[in-house]
Coordinates of C-alpha atoms and ligand atoms in Angstrom, one line a residue:
X1 CA -59.7 153.6 -1.1
X2 CA -59.2 157.0 -2.8
X3 CA -58.0 155.6 -6.2
X4 CA -61.2 153.6 -6.5
X5 CA -63.4 156.5 -5.5
X6 CA -62.0 158.8 -8.2
X7 CA -62.5 156.1 -10.8
X8 CA -66.2 156.2 -10.3
X9 CA -68.6 159.0 -11.2
X10 CA -70.4 160.1 -8.0
X11 CA -73.9 159.2 -9.3
X12 CA -73.0 155.8 -10.7
X13 CA -75.5 153.1 -10.0
X14 CA -74.7 151.4 -6.7
X15 CA -76.9 148.5 -5.7
X16 CA -76.5 149.3 -2.0
X17 CA -77.9 152.8 -2.5
X18 CA -81.1 151.3 -4.0
X19 CA -81.2 148.7 -1.3
X20 CA -80.9 151.3 1.5
X21 CA -83.5 153.6 -0.1
X22 CA -86.0 150.7 -0.5
X23 CA -85.4 149.6 3.0
X24 CA -86.1 153.2 4.2
X25 CA -89.3 153.2 2.3
X26 CA -90.5 149.9 3.7
X27 CA -89.6 151.0 7.2
X28 CA -91.7 154.1 6.8
X29 CA -94.7 152.3 5.3
X30 CA -94.6 149.3 7.8
X31 CA -94.0 151.5 10.8
X32 CA -97.0 153.8 10.0
X33 CA -99.2 150.7 9.7
X34 CA -97.8 149.3 13.0
X35 CA -98.7 152.6 14.7
X36 CA -102.2 152.8 13.2
X37 CA -103.4 149.2 13.8
X38 CA -103.3 147.2 17.0
X39 CA -100.9 144.6 15.6
X40 CA -98.7 144.1 18.6
X41 CA -95.6 144.7 16.5
X42 CA -94.3 147.4 18.9
X43 CA -93.4 146.7 22.5
X44 CA -91.6 148.4 25.3
X45 CA -88.7 146.6 27.0
X46 CA -87.2 147.8 30.3
X47 CA -83.7 147.8 31.5
X48 CA -83.0 148.3 35.3
X49 CA -80.7 151.0 36.6
X50 CA -78.8 149.9 39.7
X51 CA -78.5 152.5 42.5
X52 CA -74.8 152.2 43.4
X53 CA -75.3 153.6 46.9
X54 CA -78.1 151.3 48.0
X55 CA -77.5 148.3 45.6
X56 CA -81.2 148.4 44.8
X57 CA -83.2 149.0 41.5
X58 CA -85.8 151.7 41.6
X59 CA -85.4 153.1 38.1
X60 CA -85.7 151.6 34.6
X61 CA -85.2 152.8 31.0
X62 CA -88.0 152.1 28.5
X63 CA -86.6 151.0 25.2
X64 CA -88.9 150.4 22.2
X65 CA -88.8 147.2 20.2
X66 CA -90.3 146.5 16.8
X67 CA -90.9 143.1 15.2
X68 CA -92.4 143.4 11.7
X69 CA -93.8 140.6 9.6
X70 CA -91.8 141.6 6.5
X71 CA -88.7 143.3 7.9
X72 CA -88.3 141.1 10.9
X73 CA -86.7 142.7 14.0
X74 CA -85.7 146.3 13.4
X75 CA -83.4 148.0 15.9
X76 CA -84.5 151.4 17.2
X77 CA -81.2 152.8 16.1
X78 CA -82.4 152.0 12.5
X79 CA -86.1 153.2 12.7
X80 CA -86.1 156.1 15.1
X81 CA -84.0 158.3 12.9
X82 CA -86.1 157.3 9.9
X83 CA -89.3 158.3 11.7
X84 CA -87.7 161.6 12.8
X85 CA -86.7 162.4 9.2
X86 CA -90.1 161.3 7.8
X87 CA -91.9 163.5 10.3
X88 CA -93.8 161.1 12.5
X89 CA -91.6 160.6 15.5
X90 CA -94.4 162.2 17.5
X91 CA -96.6 159.3 16.8
X92 CA -94.0 156.9 18.2
X93 CA -93.5 159.0 21.2
X94 CA -97.2 159.1 21.9
X95 CA -97.3 155.3 21.7
X96 CA -94.3 155.0 24.0
X97 CA -95.8 157.4 26.6
X98 CA -99.2 155.6 26.6
X99 CA -97.5 152.2 27.1
X100 CA -95.1 153.5 29.7
X101 CA -98.0 155.1 31.7
X102 CA -100.0 151.8 31.6
X103 CA -96.9 150.0 32.9
X104 CA -96.3 152.6 35.5
X105 CA -99.8 152.2 36.8
X106 CA -99.3 148.4 37.0
X107 CA -96.2 148.9 39.0
X108 CA -97.8 151.5 41.3
X109 CA -100.8 149.1 41.9
X110 CA -98.4 146.3 42.7
X111 CA -96.7 148.5 45.3
X112 CA -93.4 148.5 43.4
X113 CA -91.4 151.8 43.5
X114 CA -90.0 152.0 40.0
X115 CA -89.5 155.2 37.9
X116 CA -89.6 154.8 34.1
X117 CA -87.2 156.9 31.9
X118 CA -88.5 157.7 28.4
X119 CA -86.3 158.6 25.5
X120 CA -87.3 161.8 23.6
X121 CA -86.1 163.0 20.2
X122 CA -85.4 166.6 19.2
X123 CA -88.8 167.1 17.7
X124 CA -90.5 166.0 20.9
X125 CA -88.5 168.4 23.0
X126 CA -89.5 171.3 20.8
X127 CA -93.2 170.2 20.7
X128 CA -95.1 172.7 22.9
X129 CA -98.1 170.4 23.2
X130 CA -96.2 167.4 24.6
X131 CA -96.0 168.5 28.2
X132 CA -99.7 169.5 28.6
X133 CA -100.7 166.3 27.0
X134 CA -98.4 164.3 29.2
X135 CA -99.6 166.1 32.3
X136 CA -103.2 165.3 31.5
X137 CA -102.4 161.6 31.0
X138 CA -100.6 161.5 34.3
X139 CA -103.3 163.2 36.3
X140 CA -105.9 160.9 34.8
X141 CA -103.8 157.9 36.0
X142 CA -103.0 159.6 39.3
X143 CA -99.3 159.1 38.8
X144 CA -96.8 161.4 40.6
X145 CA -94.1 163.1 38.5
X146 CA -91.6 160.7 40.0
X147 CA -93.2 157.8 38.0
X148 CA -91.6 159.1 34.7
X149 CA -88.4 160.8 33.7
X150 CA -86.9 161.8 30.3
X151 CA -83.7 161.3 28.4
X152 CA -82.5 163.3 25.4
X153 CA -79.2 163.8 23.7
X154 CA -77.1 166.9 23.5
X155 CA -77.5 167.2 19.8
X156 CA -81.3 167.3 20.3
X157 CA -80.8 170.4 22.3
X158 CA -78.1 172.4 20.6
X159 CA -80.2 173.0 17.4
X160 CA -82.4 175.6 19.1
X161 CA -80.7 176.2 22.4
X162 CA -82.8 179.0 23.8
X163 CA -86.1 177.3 23.1
X164 CA -84.7 173.9 24.3
X165 CA -83.8 175.5 27.7
X166 CA -87.3 176.9 28.0
X167 CA -88.9 173.6 27.2
X168 CA -86.6 171.7 29.6
X169 CA -87.4 174.2 32.4
X170 CA -91.1 173.5 31.9
X171 CA -90.5 169.8 32.4
X172 CA -88.4 170.5 35.5
X173 CA -91.2 172.9 36.8
X174 CA -93.6 170.0 36.4
X175 CA -91.3 167.9 38.6
X176 CA -89.8 165.6 36.0
X177 CA -86.1 164.6 36.1
X178 CA -84.2 165.0 32.9
X179 CA -81.0 163.3 31.7
X180 CA -78.6 164.2 28.9
X181 CA -78.2 160.9 27.1
X182 CA -75.0 159.6 25.4
X183 CA -73.0 162.4 27.2
X184 CA -69.6 162.8 25.7
X185 CA -70.4 162.0 22.1
X186 CA -72.0 165.3 21.2
X187 CA -70.3 168.7 21.0
X188 CA -72.2 170.9 23.4
X189 CA -69.9 173.3 25.2
X190 CA -69.4 173.4 28.9
X191 CA -70.8 176.9 28.8
X192 CA -74.0 175.6 27.4
X193 CA -74.2 172.7 30.0
X194 CA -74.1 175.4 32.7
X195 CA -77.5 176.7 31.4
X196 CA -79.2 173.4 30.9
X197 CA -81.9 172.7 33.5
X198 CA -81.2 169.0 33.8
X199 CA -80.7 166.7 36.7
X200 CA -78.6 163.9 35.3
X201 CA -75.8 163.1 32.9
X202 CA -75.7 159.6 31.2
X203 CA -72.2 158.7 30.2
X204 CA -72.3 157.2 26.8
X205 CA -71.7 153.4 26.6
X206 CA -68.8 153.8 24.2
X207 CA -66.7 155.0 27.2
X208 CA -68.0 152.3 29.5
X209 CA -68.1 149.0 27.5
X210 CA -64.3 148.5 28.0
X211 CA -63.8 150.6 31.1
X212 CA -62.2 147.8 33.0
X213 CA -59.3 147.6 30.6
X214 CA -59.1 151.0 28.9
X215 CA -57.1 153.6 30.8
X216 CA -58.2 156.4 28.4
X217 CA -61.8 155.6 29.0
X218 CA -61.2 155.5 32.7
X219 CA -59.8 159.1 32.6
X220 CA -62.8 160.3 30.5
X221 CA -65.4 158.7 32.8
X222 CA -63.8 160.0 36.0
X223 CA -63.7 163.5 34.5
X224 CA -67.3 163.3 33.4
X225 CA -68.4 162.2 36.9
X226 CA -66.4 165.1 38.5
X227 CA -67.8 167.6 36.0
X228 CA -71.4 166.4 36.6
X229 CA -71.0 166.6 40.4
X230 CA -69.5 170.0 40.2
X231 CA -72.7 171.1 38.5
X232 CA -74.8 169.3 41.1
X233 CA -75.9 166.6 38.6
X234 CA -76.3 162.8 39.1
X235 CA -74.5 160.4 36.8
X236 CA -75.8 157.2 35.2
X237 CA -73.3 155.0 33.3
X238 CA -74.8 152.8 30.6
X239 CA -73.1 149.7 29.0
X240 CA -71.7 148.0 32.1
X241 CA -70.8 144.5 31.0
X242 CA -68.5 143.4 33.9
X243 CA -68.3 143.5 37.6
X244 CA -64.9 145.2 37.4
X245 CA -66.4 148.1 35.5
X246 CA -69.3 148.3 38.1
X247 CA -66.8 148.5 41.0
X248 CA -64.8 151.2 39.3
X249 CA -67.9 153.3 38.8
X250 CA -69.0 152.8 42.4
X251 CA -65.5 153.8 43.6
X252 CA -65.7 157.0 41.6
X253 CA -69.1 158.0 43.1
X254 CA -71.2 157.4 40.0
X255 CA -74.8 157.2 41.2
X256 CA -76.5 154.7 38.8
X257 CA -75.4 151.9 36.6
X258 CA -77.2 150.2 33.7
X259 CA -75.9 147.3 31.6
X260 CA -76.0 143.7 30.5
X261 CA -73.9 142.7 33.6
X262 CA -77.0 143.3 35.7
X263 CA -79.7 142.9 33.1
X264 CA -80.5 143.3 29.4
X265 CA -83.6 145.1 28.4
X266 CA -86.5 142.7 29.1
X267 CA -90.3 142.7 28.5
X268 CA -92.4 144.3 31.2
X269 CA -93.8 141.0 32.5
X270 CA -90.3 139.8 33.1
X271 CA -89.3 143.0 34.9
X272 CA -91.4 142.2 38.0
X273 CA -90.1 138.7 38.1
X274 CA -86.5 140.0 37.7
X275 CA -87.1 142.5 40.5
X276 CA -88.4 139.8 42.9
X277 CA -85.5 137.5 42.1
X278 CA -82.8 140.1 42.4
X279 CA -84.1 142.1 45.4
X280 CA -81.3 140.8 47.6
X281 CA -78.5 140.3 45.0
X282 CA -75.3 141.9 46.1
X283 CA -73.9 143.0 42.7
X284 CA -70.6 144.2 44.3
X285 CA -69.7 140.8 45.8
X286 CA -67.5 138.2 44.1
X287 CA -70.2 136.1 42.4
X288 CA -73.3 138.2 41.9
Ligands
LIG301 P1 -80.0 154.9 24.4 O1 -81.1 155.7 24.9 O2 -78.6 155.4 24.7 O3 -80.2 153.4 25.1 C1 -79.2 152.6 25.6 C2 -78.9 151.5 24.5 O4 -77.7 150.8 25.0 C3 -80.0 150.5 24.3 O5 -80.0 150.1 23.0 C4 -79.5 149.4 25.3 O6 -80.1 148.1 24.9 C5 -78.1 149.4 25.1 N1 -77.3 148.8 26.2 C6 -77.6 148.9 27.5 N2 -76.7 148.2 28.2 C7 -75.8 147.7 27.4 C8 -74.6 146.9 27.5 O7 -74.2 146.5 28.6 N3 -73.9 146.6 26.4 C9 -74.4 147.0 25.2 N4 -73.6 146.6 24.1 N5 -75.5 147.7 25.0 C10 -76.2 148.1 26.1 P2 -81.3 149.9 22.1 O8 -82.4 149.4 23.0 O9 -81.0 149.2 20.9 O10 -81.7 151.5 21.8 C11 -80.8 152.2 21.0 C12 -81.2 153.7 20.9 O11 -82.5 153.8 20.3 C13 -81.4 154.3 22.3 O12 -80.1 154.6 22.9 C14 -82.2 155.5 22.0 O13 -81.5 156.5 21.5 C15 -83.1 154.9 20.9 N6 -84.4 154.5 21.5 C16 -84.8 153.4 22.0 N7 -86.1 153.4 22.4 C17 -86.5 154.7 22.1 C18 -87.8 155.3 22.3 O14 -88.8 154.8 22.8 N8 -87.9 156.6 21.8 C19 -86.9 157.2 21.2 N9 -87.0 158.5 20.7 N10 -85.6 156.6 21.0 C20 -85.5 155.4 21.5
LIG302 MG1 -81.6 156.6 26.7
LIG303 MG1 -77.4 156.3 25.7
LIG304 MG1 -78.3 156.5 22.2

């Protein structure tokens, strides 16, 4: 509390500072090595998005996983921001894009219609060379623009709004769908949203996790769905952990749902098995 704080000089030695600093340094060093060498430390997991109109899954989100010999399993929430600050997020994005394209080709060749959403960071959005690079890779693999889509947060876009809009428009012109991720947690204005060339809003999971019991969250999510629709945008809700939540979202006209209730993020090989097993599952019935 406050009394304790004022007792201590601000720069007093604090073991947890040193610990955090050292952990950051090892994350940077280990991650750079993992990206350079083919050590199989990094992998892409996939989480299905359920189409609430058809009850089928034709979209997934790619989520990076990192298992390091020294640090163990490190969450992307911990290492993505470190890589952003240390200036090599582009290397991670390249790795993710290459892996996602390989997996998209496998899906296409297996005759499975499944679009993969890739998370981008602020630096990626502003990187002029990303889209030409991506286009070339997709042409080489003969993938249509429907095979991939992109997610980015509001805060990634508001730093340089005019340039962000130009960059997003270039992605749209190339045929890619774009979602604003974690919608509701940032602070972009409605006026700005009007100008954003995006196709989708993703409601942040903090409003969805307890949706079945929280009246306040219910009002927020209903309002976001109405707002999105009035702008002609689709809505994806993330963090669905119960059937009651799923049914509310369906009732309110939300287009897609993603969450542990249907499926946690899983390795690519398990995705095809999951898809086969759940092709006929009725998620809206009593015992899905
Ligand atoms: P995000 O893009 O908002 O991804 C959704 C996160 O919510 C994922 O966490 C997912 O596992 C989790 N989630 C989904 N459904 C549920 C649920 O029902 N309950 C709960 N409690 N959680 C659920 P994850 O995989 O740990 O990723 C965290 C964040 O790291 C992502 O948030 C994204 O911002 C970032 N990230 C992940 N992969 C990448 C990547 O390849 N590139 C970049 N730039 N960022 C990534
Ligand atoms: Mg995302
Ligand atoms: Mg999110
Ligand atoms: Mg997030």
